[in-house]
PDB file of C-alpha atoms in Angstrom:
ATOM      1  CA  UNK A   1       0.000   0.000   0.000  1.00 56.00           C
ATOM      2  CA  UNK A   2       1.670   3.212  -1.121  1.00 67.00           C
ATOM      3  CA  UNK A   3      -0.873   5.956  -1.624  1.00 88.00           C
ATOM      4  CA  UNK A   4      -1.188   8.110   1.482  1.00 92.00           C
ATOM      5  CA  UNK A   5      -4.997   8.239   1.305  1.00 91.00           C
ATOM      6  CA  UNK A   6      -5.156   4.421   1.252  1.00 91.00           C
ATOM      7  CA  UNK A   7      -2.845   4.168   4.263  1.00 94.00           C
ATOM      8  CA  UNK A   8      -4.954   6.740   6.088  1.00 93.00           C
ATOM      9  CA  UNK A   9      -8.193   4.910   5.259  1.00 90.00           C
ATOM     10  CA  UNK A  10      -6.732   1.557   6.310  1.00 91.00           C
ATOM     11  CA  UNK A  11      -5.494   2.948   9.631  1.00 93.00           C
ATOM     12  CA  UNK A  12      -8.860   4.578  10.367  1.00 89.00           C
ATOM     13  CA  UNK A  13     -10.611   1.280   9.614  1.00 87.00           C
ATOM     14  CA  UNK A  14      -8.197  -0.724  11.786  1.00 91.00           C
ATOM     15  CA  UNK A  15      -8.514   1.652  14.726  1.00 89.00           C
ATOM     16  CA  UNK A  16     -12.283   1.831  14.395  1.00 82.00           C
ATOM     17  CA  UNK A  17     -12.512  -1.956  14.379  1.00 85.00           C
ATOM     18  CA  UNK A  18     -10.302  -2.185  17.472  1.00 89.00           C
ATOM     19  CA  UNK A  19      -7.569  -4.010  15.552  1.00 92.00           C
ATOM     20  CA  UNK A  20      -5.045  -1.275  16.132  1.00 93.00           C
ATOM     21  CA  UNK A  21      -4.265   1.948  17.990  1.00 92.00           C
ATOM     22  CA  UNK A  22      -2.829   5.170  16.570  1.00 94.00           C
ATOM     23  CA  UNK A  23       0.684   4.377  17.771  1.00 94.00           C
ATOM     24  CA  UNK A  24       0.693   0.956  16.066  1.00 94.00           C
ATOM     25  CA  UNK A  25      -0.525   2.412  12.801  1.00 94.00           C
ATOM     26  CA  UNK A  26       2.042   5.178  12.594  1.00 94.00           C
ATOM     27  CA  UNK A  27       4.786   2.726  13.542  1.00 95.00           C
ATOM     28  CA  UNK A  28       3.723   0.556  10.596  1.00 94.00           C
ATOM     29  CA  UNK A  29       4.180   3.451   8.166  1.00 94.00           C
ATOM     30  CA  UNK A  30       7.195   5.408   9.488  1.00 93.00           C
ATOM     31  CA  UNK A  31       7.760   7.163   6.150  1.00 93.00           C
ATOM     32  CA  UNK A  32       4.444   9.032   6.512  1.00 94.00           C
ATOM     33  CA  UNK A  33       4.295   9.203  10.281  1.00 93.00           C
ATOM     34  CA  UNK A  34       4.466  12.972  10.521  1.00 93.00           C
ATOM     35  CA  UNK A  35       1.497  13.547   8.244  1.00 93.00           C
ATOM     36  CA  UNK A  36      -0.491  10.527   9.346  1.00 95.00           C
ATOM     37  CA  UNK A  37      -0.659  10.908  13.107  1.00 95.00           C
ATOM     38  CA  UNK A  38      -2.438  14.304  13.362  1.00 95.00           C
ATOM     39  CA  UNK A  39      -4.993  13.280  10.741  1.00 95.00           C
ATOM     40  CA  UNK A  40      -5.737  10.038  12.576  1.00 94.00           C
ATOM     41  CA  UNK A  41      -6.271  11.924  15.832  1.00 92.00           C
ATOM     42  CA  UNK A  42      -8.735  14.292  14.135  1.00 92.00           C
ATOM     43  CA  UNK A  43     -10.547  11.363  12.492  1.00 90.00           C
ATOM     44  CA  UNK A  44     -10.909   9.597  15.830  1.00 86.00           C
ATOM     45  CA  UNK A  45     -12.319  12.714  17.476  1.00 85.00           C
ATOM     46  CA  UNK A  46     -15.047  12.998  14.850  1.00 83.00           C
ATOM     47  CA  UNK A  47     -16.360   9.595  15.901  1.00 67.00           C
ATOM     48  CA  UNK A  48     -17.267  11.025  19.264  1.00 57.00           C
ATOM     49  CA  UNK A  49     -19.983  13.307  17.970  1.00 58.00           C
ATOM     50  CA  UNK A  50     -22.811  13.912  20.461  1.00 66.00           C
ATOM     51  CA  UNK A  51     -26.187  12.357  19.867  1.00 75.00           C
ATOM     52  CA  UNK A  52     -28.869  14.929  19.066  1.00 85.00           C
ATOM     53  CA  UNK A  53     -32.318  13.444  19.566  1.00 91.00           C
ATOM     54  CA  UNK A  54     -35.657  14.724  18.276  1.00 95.00           C
ATOM     55  CA  UNK A  55     -38.450  15.074  20.817  1.00 96.00           C
ATOM     56  CA  UNK A  56     -41.161  12.419  20.915  1.00 97.00           C
ATOM     57  CA  UNK A  57     -43.782  15.107  20.315  1.00 97.00           C
ATOM     58  CA  UNK A  58     -42.019  16.260  17.144  1.00 98.00           C
ATOM     59  CA  UNK A  59     -41.713  12.690  15.868  1.00 98.00           C
ATOM     60  CA  UNK A  60     -45.405  11.993  16.427  1.00 98.00           C
ATOM     61  CA  UNK A  61     -46.492  15.320  14.913  1.00 97.00           C
ATOM     62  CA  UNK A  62     -44.242  14.926  11.898  1.00 97.00           C
ATOM     63  CA  UNK A  63     -45.475  11.374  11.300  1.00 98.00           C
ATOM     64  CA  UNK A  64     -49.108  12.496  11.277  1.00 97.00           C
ATOM     65  CA  UNK A  65     -48.257  15.350   8.891  1.00 97.00           C
ATOM     66  CA  UNK A  66     -46.292  12.998   6.637  1.00 97.00           C
ATOM     67  CA  UNK A  67     -49.184  10.551   6.402  1.00 97.00           C
ATOM     68  CA  UNK A  68     -51.579  13.431   5.637  1.00 96.00           C
ATOM     69  CA  UNK A  69     -49.328  14.684   2.859  1.00 94.00           C
ATOM     70  CA  UNK A  70     -48.969  11.192   1.401  1.00 94.00           C
ATOM     71  CA  UNK A  71     -52.724  10.634   1.399  1.00 91.00           C
ATOM     72  CA  UNK A  72     -53.337  14.093  -0.109  1.00 89.00           C
ATOM     73  CA  UNK A  73     -50.933  13.284  -2.922  1.00 83.00           C
ATOM     74  CA  UNK A  74     -52.424   9.843  -3.484  1.00 79.00           C
ATOM     75  CA  UNK A  75     -55.900  11.382  -3.690  1.00 76.00           C
ATOM     76  CA  UNK A  76     -54.715  13.904  -6.293  1.00 70.00           C
ATOM     77  CA  UNK A  77     -52.981  11.160  -8.308  1.00 65.00           C
ATOM     78  CA  UNK A  78     -56.135   9.029  -8.367  1.00 62.00           C
ATOM     79  CA  UNK A  79     -58.419  11.903  -9.444  1.00 56.00           C
ATOM     80  CA  UNK A  80     -60.616  11.656 -11.476  1.00 56.00           C
TER      81      UNK A  80
ATOM     82  CA  UNK B   1     -21.128   5.079  16.265  1.00 45.00           C
ATOM     83  CA  UNK B   2     -24.243   3.679  14.688  1.00 47.00           C
ATOM     84  CA  UNK B   3     -24.310   0.213  13.220  1.00 47.00           C
ATOM     85  CA  UNK B   4     -25.663   0.005   9.717  1.00 49.00           C
ATOM     86  CA  UNK B   5     -28.126  -2.646  10.705  1.00 45.00           C
ATOM     87  CA  UNK B   6     -28.590  -6.039  12.106  1.00 46.00           C
ATOM     88  CA  UNK B   7     -29.687  -8.969   9.991  1.00 49.00           C
ATOM     89  CA  UNK B   8     -33.300  -9.223  11.160  1.00 55.00           C
ATOM     90  CA  UNK B   9     -33.884  -5.534  10.850  1.00 63.00           C
ATOM     91  CA  UNK B  10     -32.395  -5.492   7.358  1.00 63.00           C
ATOM     92  CA  UNK B  11     -34.815  -8.132   6.091  1.00 74.00           C
ATOM     93  CA  UNK B  12     -37.786  -6.390   7.759  1.00 90.00           C
ATOM     94  CA  UNK B  13     -36.637  -3.180   6.200  1.00 93.00           C
ATOM     95  CA  UNK B  14     -36.349  -4.762   2.762  1.00 92.00           C
ATOM     96  CA  UNK B  15     -39.969  -5.897   2.965  1.00 94.00           C
ATOM     97  CA  UNK B  16     -41.107  -2.443   4.078  1.00 96.00           C
ATOM     98  CA  UNK B  17     -39.176  -0.798   1.248  1.00 95.00           C
ATOM     99  CA  UNK B  18     -40.780  -3.067  -1.329  1.00 94.00           C
ATOM    100  CA  UNK B  19     -44.217  -2.277   0.070  1.00 96.00           C
ATOM    101  CA  UNK B  20     -43.438   1.441   0.147  1.00 96.00           C
ATOM    102  CA  UNK B  21     -42.305   1.302  -3.488  1.00 94.00           C
ATOM    103  CA  UNK B  22     -45.742  -0.185  -4.150  1.00 94.00           C
ATOM    104  CA  UNK B  23     -47.187   3.005  -2.550  1.00 93.00           C
ATOM    105  CA  UNK B  24     -48.050   1.474   0.831  1.00 95.00           C
ATOM    106  CA  UNK B  25     -48.162   4.486   3.157  1.00 96.00           C
ATOM    107  CA  UNK B  26     -48.234   2.377   6.332  1.00 95.00           C
ATOM    108  CA  UNK B  27     -45.033   0.604   5.327  1.00 96.00           C
ATOM    109  CA  UNK B  28     -43.434   3.961   4.678  1.00 97.00           C
ATOM    110  CA  UNK B  29     -44.608   5.084   8.129  1.00 97.00           C
ATOM    111  CA  UNK B  30     -42.701   2.155   9.618  1.00 97.00           C
ATOM    112  CA  UNK B  31     -39.582   3.173   7.670  1.00 97.00           C
ATOM    113  CA  UNK B  32     -40.030   6.662   9.113  1.00 98.00           C
ATOM    114  CA  UNK B  33     -40.161   5.187  12.639  1.00 97.00           C
ATOM    115  CA  UNK B  34     -36.976   3.200  11.989  1.00 96.00           C
ATOM    116  CA  UNK B  35     -34.916   6.097  10.677  1.00 96.00           C
ATOM    117  CA  UNK B  36     -36.281   9.423  11.896  1.00 97.00           C
ATOM    118  CA  UNK B  37     -33.865   9.694  14.859  1.00 95.00           C
ATOM    119  CA  UNK B  38     -30.839   9.165  12.699  1.00 92.00           C
ATOM    120  CA  UNK B  39     -31.957  11.536   9.946  1.00 95.00           C
ATOM    121  CA  UNK B  40     -32.752  14.257  12.501  1.00 95.00           C
ATOM    122  CA  UNK B  41     -29.413  13.788  14.233  1.00 91.00           C
ATOM    123  CA  UNK B  42     -27.538  14.093  10.961  1.00 90.00           C
ATOM    124  CA  UNK B  43     -29.413  17.264   9.999  1.00 93.00           C
ATOM    125  CA  UNK B  44     -29.170  18.827  13.459  1.00 91.00           C
ATOM    126  CA  UNK B  45     -25.416  18.384  13.373  1.00 88.00           C
ATOM    127  CA  UNK B  46     -25.295  20.419  10.182  1.00 88.00           C
ATOM    128  CA  UNK B  47     -27.875  23.157  10.823  1.00 89.00           C
ATOM    129  CA  UNK B  48     -27.357  23.587  14.564  1.00 84.00           C
ATOM    130  CA  UNK B  49     -30.907  24.321  15.661  1.00 88.00           C
ATOM    131  CA  UNK B  50     -34.001  22.279  16.399  1.00 93.00           C
ATOM    132  CA  UNK B  51     -36.532  24.277  14.371  1.00 94.00           C
ATOM    133  CA  UNK B  52     -34.658  23.961  11.078  1.00 94.00           C
ATOM    134  CA  UNK B  53     -33.686  20.355  11.840  1.00 95.00           C
ATOM    135  CA  UNK B  54     -37.347  19.453  12.376  1.00 97.00           C
ATOM    136  CA  UNK B  55     -38.463  21.230   9.218  1.00 97.00           C
ATOM    137  CA  UNK B  56     -35.765  19.599   7.087  1.00 97.00           C
ATOM    138  CA  UNK B  57     -36.362  16.158   8.604  1.00 98.00           C
ATOM    139  CA  UNK B  58     -39.998  16.348   7.539  1.00 97.00           C
ATOM    140  CA  UNK B  59     -38.950  17.425   4.058  1.00 97.00           C
ATOM    141  CA  UNK B  60     -36.514  14.489   3.801  1.00 98.00           C
ATOM    142  CA  UNK B  61     -39.239  11.927   4.400  1.00 98.00           C
ATOM    143  CA  UNK B  62     -41.708  13.561   2.041  1.00 97.00           C
ATOM    144  CA  UNK B  63     -39.053  13.767  -0.657  1.00 96.00           C
ATOM    145  CA  UNK B  64     -38.100  10.138   0.001  1.00 97.00           C
ATOM    146  CA  UNK B  65     -41.707   9.043  -0.435  1.00 96.00           C
ATOM    147  CA  UNK B  66     -41.847  10.894  -3.757  1.00 95.00           C
ATOM    148  CA  UNK B  67     -38.580   9.364  -4.962  1.00 94.00           C
ATOM    149  CA  UNK B  68     -38.719   5.883  -3.442  1.00 94.00           C
ATOM    150  CA  UNK B  69     -39.497   4.236  -6.785  1.00 91.00           C
ATOM    151  CA  UNK B  70     -35.954   5.133  -7.834  1.00 89.00           C
ATOM    152  CA  UNK B  71     -34.265   3.483  -4.864  1.00 89.00           C
ATOM    153  CA  UNK B  72     -31.993   0.580  -5.787  1.00 79.00           C
ATOM    154  CA  UNK B  73     -31.129  -1.671  -2.846  1.00 71.00           C
ATOM    155  CA  UNK B  74     -28.166  -3.136  -4.669  1.00 69.00           C
ATOM    156  CA  UNK B  75     -26.103   0.051  -4.620  1.00 72.00           C
ATOM    157  CA  UNK B  76     -26.429   1.311  -1.032  1.00 81.00           C
ATOM    158  CA  UNK B  77     -28.389   0.729   2.174  1.00 88.00           C
ATOM    159  CA  UNK B  78     -31.680   2.610   2.465  1.00 93.00           C
ATOM    160  CA  UNK B  79     -30.394   4.732   5.351  1.00 92.00           C
ATOM    161  CA  UNK B  80     -27.432   5.820   3.241  1.00 90.00           C
ATOM    162  CA  UNK B  81     -29.860   6.865   0.522  1.00 92.00           C
ATOM    163  CA  UNK B  82     -31.846   8.829   3.112  1.00 94.00           C
ATOM    164  CA  UNK B  83     -28.637  10.543   4.202  1.00 92.00           C
ATOM    165  CA  UNK B  84     -27.960  11.615   0.638  1.00 92.00           C
ATOM    166  CA  UNK B  85     -31.422  13.143   0.374  1.00 95.00           C
ATOM    167  CA  UNK B  86     -30.771  14.875   3.730  1.00 95.00           C
ATOM    168  CA  UNK B  87     -27.446  16.158   2.488  1.00 92.00           C
ATOM    169  CA  UNK B  88     -28.975  17.606  -0.677  1.00 93.00           C
ATOM    170  CA  UNK B  89     -31.746  19.309   1.263  1.00 95.00           C
ATOM    171  CA  UNK B  90     -29.283  20.843   3.715  1.00 93.00           C
ATOM    172  CA  UNK B  91     -27.178  22.094   0.798  1.00 90.00           C
ATOM    173  CA  UNK B  92     -30.294  23.662  -0.763  1.00 92.00           C
ATOM    174  CA  UNK B  93     -31.242  25.091   2.618  1.00 92.00           C
ATOM    175  CA  UNK B  94     -27.982  27.023   2.808  1.00 87.00           C
ATOM    176  CA  UNK B  95     -28.046  27.954  -0.865  1.00 86.00           C
ATOM    177  CA  UNK B  96     -31.408  29.627  -0.465  1.00 84.00           C
ATOM    178  CA  UNK B  97     -29.877  31.748   2.260  1.00 76.00           C
ATOM    179  CA  UNK B  98     -26.960  32.512  -0.060  1.00 60.00           C
ATOM    180  CA  UNK B  99     -24.896  33.445   2.918  1.00 58.00           C
ATOM    181  CA  UNK B 100     -22.428  31.312   4.795  1.00 56.00           C
ATOM    182  CA  UNK B 101     -22.550  33.855   7.617  1.00 55.00           C
ATOM    183  CA  UNK B 102     -26.008  32.491   8.418  1.00 54.00           C
ATOM    184  CA  UNK B 103     -24.489  29.071   9.011  1.00 57.00           C
ATOM    185  CA  UNK B 104     -21.816  30.431  11.285  1.00 56.00           C
ATOM    186  CA  UNK B 105     -24.320  32.528  13.220  1.00 52.00           C
ATOM    187  CA  UNK B 106     -26.620  29.546  13.673  1.00 53.00           C
ATOM    188  CA  UNK B 107     -23.844  27.242  14.788  1.00 55.00           C
ATOM    189  CA  UNK B 108     -22.451  29.757  17.223  1.00 52.00           C
ATOM    190  CA  UNK B 109     -25.914  30.589  18.536  1.00 49.00           C
ATOM    191  CA  UNK B 110     -26.690  26.930  19.072  1.00 53.00           C
ATOM    192  CA  UNK B 111     -23.425  26.535  20.931  1.00 52.00           C
ATOM    193  CA  UNK B 112     -24.217  29.487  23.158  1.00 49.00           C
ATOM    194  CA  UNK B 113     -27.762  28.309  23.793  1.00 49.00           C
ATOM    195  CA  UNK B 114     -26.854  24.712  24.530  1.00 52.00           C
ATOM    196  CA  UNK B 115     -28.180  23.342  27.798  1.00 54.00           C
ATOM    197  CA  UNK B 116     -25.599  22.594  30.511  1.00 55.00           C
ATOM    198  CA  UNK B 117     -26.253  18.890  29.976  1.00 56.00           C
ATOM    199  CA  UNK B 118     -25.722  19.128  26.249  1.00 54.00           C
ATOM    200  CA  UNK B 119     -22.701  21.337  26.696  1.00 54.00           C
ATOM    201  CA  UNK B 120     -21.166  18.822  29.059  1.00 56.00           C
ATOM    202  CA  UNK B 121     -22.007  16.014  26.682  1.00 53.00           C
ATOM    203  CA  UNK B 122     -20.614  17.702  23.615  1.00 56.00           C
ATOM    204  CA  UNK B 123     -17.658  19.401  25.209  1.00 73.00           C
ATOM    205  CA  UNK B 124     -15.679  22.318  23.961  1.00 78.00           C
ATOM    206  CA  UNK B 125     -13.500  20.248  21.664  1.00 79.00           C
ATOM    207  CA  UNK B 126     -16.493  18.647  19.978  1.00 80.00           C
ATOM    208  CA  UNK B 127     -18.116  22.006  19.322  1.00 81.00           C
ATOM    209  CA  UNK B 128     -14.855  23.270  17.895  1.00 86.00           C
ATOM    210  CA  UNK B 129     -14.593  20.223  15.669  1.00 88.00           C
ATOM    211  CA  UNK B 130     -18.189  20.583  14.555  1.00 88.00           C
ATOM    212  CA  UNK B 131     -17.621  24.196  13.519  1.00 88.00           C
ATOM    213  CA  UNK B 132     -14.578  23.070  11.554  1.00 92.00           C
ATOM    214  CA  UNK B 133     -16.488  20.224   9.822  1.00 92.00           C
ATOM    215  CA  UNK B 134     -19.171  22.722   8.792  1.00 90.00           C
ATOM    216  CA  UNK B 135     -16.531  24.820   7.043  1.00 92.00           C
ATOM    217  CA  UNK B 136     -15.552  21.966   4.722  1.00 94.00           C
ATOM    218  CA  UNK B 137     -16.648  21.799   1.098  1.00 93.00           C
ATOM    219  CA  UNK B 138     -19.954  20.016   0.489  1.00 91.00           C
ATOM    220  CA  UNK B 139     -18.448  16.765  -0.786  1.00 93.00           C
ATOM    221  CA  UNK B 140     -15.874  16.726   2.018  1.00 95.00           C
ATOM    222  CA  UNK B 141     -18.557  17.286   4.648  1.00 93.00           C
ATOM    223  CA  UNK B 142     -20.662  14.512   3.188  1.00 92.00           C
ATOM    224  CA  UNK B 143     -17.812  11.999   3.181  1.00 94.00           C
ATOM    225  CA  UNK B 144     -16.648  12.903   6.705  1.00 93.00           C
ATOM    226  CA  UNK B 145     -20.151  12.645   8.134  1.00 91.00           C
ATOM    227  CA  UNK B 146     -21.063   9.443   6.310  1.00 91.00           C
ATOM    228  CA  UNK B 147     -17.805   7.697   7.095  1.00 91.00           C
ATOM    229  CA  UNK B 148     -17.095   8.828  10.657  1.00 88.00           C
ATOM    230  CA  UNK B 149     -20.476   9.711  12.116  1.00 86.00           C
ATOM    231  CA  UNK B 150     -22.694   7.279  10.272  1.00 86.00           C
ATOM    232  CA  UNK B 151     -20.200   4.462   9.828  1.00 86.00           C
ATOM    233  CA  UNK B 152     -20.777   3.698   6.144  1.00 89.00           C
ATOM    234  CA  UNK B 153     -18.157   1.827   4.158  1.00 89.00           C
ATOM    235  CA  UNK B 154     -16.367   3.479   1.249  1.00 91.00           C
ATOM    236  CA  UNK B 155     -18.104   1.036  -1.081  1.00 90.00           C
ATOM    237  CA  UNK B 156     -21.482   2.270   0.177  1.00 89.00           C
ATOM    238  CA  UNK B 157     -20.589   5.955  -0.028  1.00 92.00           C
ATOM    239  CA  UNK B 158     -19.071   5.807  -3.521  1.00 92.00           C
ATOM    240  CA  UNK B 159     -22.254   5.054  -5.539  1.00 89.00           C
ATOM    241  CA  UNK B 160     -24.185   7.717  -3.654  1.00 87.00           C
ATOM    242  CA  UNK B 161     -21.586  10.298  -4.619  1.00 88.00           C
ATOM    243  CA  UNK B 162     -21.291   8.771  -8.108  1.00 88.00           C
ATOM    244  CA  UNK B 163     -17.558   8.389  -7.547  1.00 92.00           C
ATOM    245  CA  UNK B 164     -15.094   5.517  -7.331  1.00 93.00           C
ATOM    246  CA  UNK B 165     -14.054   4.226  -3.915  1.00 93.00           C
ATOM    247  CA  UNK B 166     -10.520   5.478  -4.417  1.00 92.00           C
ATOM    248  CA  UNK B 167     -11.829   8.972  -5.056  1.00 94.00           C
ATOM    249  CA  UNK B 168     -13.877   8.849  -1.830  1.00 95.00           C
ATOM    250  CA  UNK B 169     -10.645   8.102   0.054  1.00 94.00           C
ATOM    251  CA  UNK B 170      -8.984  11.047  -1.675  1.00 94.00           C
ATOM    252  CA  UNK B 171     -11.857  13.331  -0.612  1.00 96.00           C
ATOM    253  CA  UNK B 172     -11.566  12.037   2.955  1.00 95.00           C
ATOM    254  CA  UNK B 173      -7.844  12.698   3.003  1.00 95.00           C
ATOM    255  CA  UNK B 174      -8.366  16.213   1.638  1.00 96.00           C
ATOM    256  CA  UNK B 175     -11.083  16.831   4.240  1.00 97.00           C
ATOM    257  CA  UNK B 176      -8.869  15.781   7.142  1.00 95.00           C
ATOM    258  CA  UNK B 177      -6.002  17.954   5.896  1.00 96.00           C
ATOM    259  CA  UNK B 178      -8.387  20.895   5.640  1.00 96.00           C
ATOM    260  CA  UNK B 179      -9.810  20.190   9.103  1.00 96.00           C
ATOM    261  CA  UNK B 180      -6.330  20.174  10.533  1.00 95.00           C
ATOM    262  CA  UNK B 181      -5.604  23.505   8.912  1.00 95.00           C
ATOM    263  CA  UNK B 182      -8.893  25.055  10.144  1.00 95.00           C
ATOM    264  CA  UNK B 183      -8.291  23.827  13.699  1.00 93.00           C
ATOM    265  CA  UNK B 184      -4.700  25.035  13.725  1.00 92.00           C
ATOM    266  CA  UNK B 185      -5.712  28.418  12.374  1.00 91.00           C
ATOM    267  CA  UNK B 186      -8.381  28.702  15.062  1.00 84.00           C
ATOM    268  CA  UNK B 187      -5.884  27.748  17.777  1.00 81.00           C
ATOM    269  CA  UNK B 188      -3.486  30.377  16.482  1.00 79.00           C
ATOM    270  CA  UNK B 189      -6.155  33.055  16.701  1.00 70.00           C
ATOM    271  CA  UNK B 190      -7.282  32.220  20.214  1.00 63.00           C
TER     272      UNK B 190
END
């Protein structure tokens, strides 16, 4: 594997799957270590994005509205 | 990190999709129940406020219903297809505002207005990273979010972007380099 983007992708996959840690990956590719390590650390941070959840009331309201819109459209399509 | 789906759920989903393609509204309602949290979360991350996230989430599902006849299971999972529709709607959302300053104002406002619980959960570094991700180009943002937040494989992302897998890796590399530069620049200013 020689292209930097392939090495980066492989390391991200290995770390994500628990097969490796950042230190192991950069040790495996010493010729690109300097560029690889900071990018891996950023990539790993992005995984820890907080979970934004919609409210139950929004979900219920939006579902009703969606079904109304679908039925309105189906009625128009069937007419006359 | 979200899993892309367990076996049982995938087969249930496949049945629901087929029924929805046949214009079964109840089946589509079940697909909505399965995916609404994830679609909302993805949109909220990018628009930074609940009102717009709710509005866009509703639009995603209506648009999906209109387009579901064109969905091809063989190329990508249904949720990945939903994410692409979400992405396009968010892009349009910002284009209609024609002003990136709106994005920055919204993101900063949402940071300032975050509840103590959410602030603690997200943390300063995460908010900083989020602001940086939102400054990426559209294709870079899409790849970063789909790969790192949503956990899709390169092979699943590539057909959605109409690119080869190798090109998706190139975009990801470019995105991470740009993120590094944005974060370093921000650190230098503070």
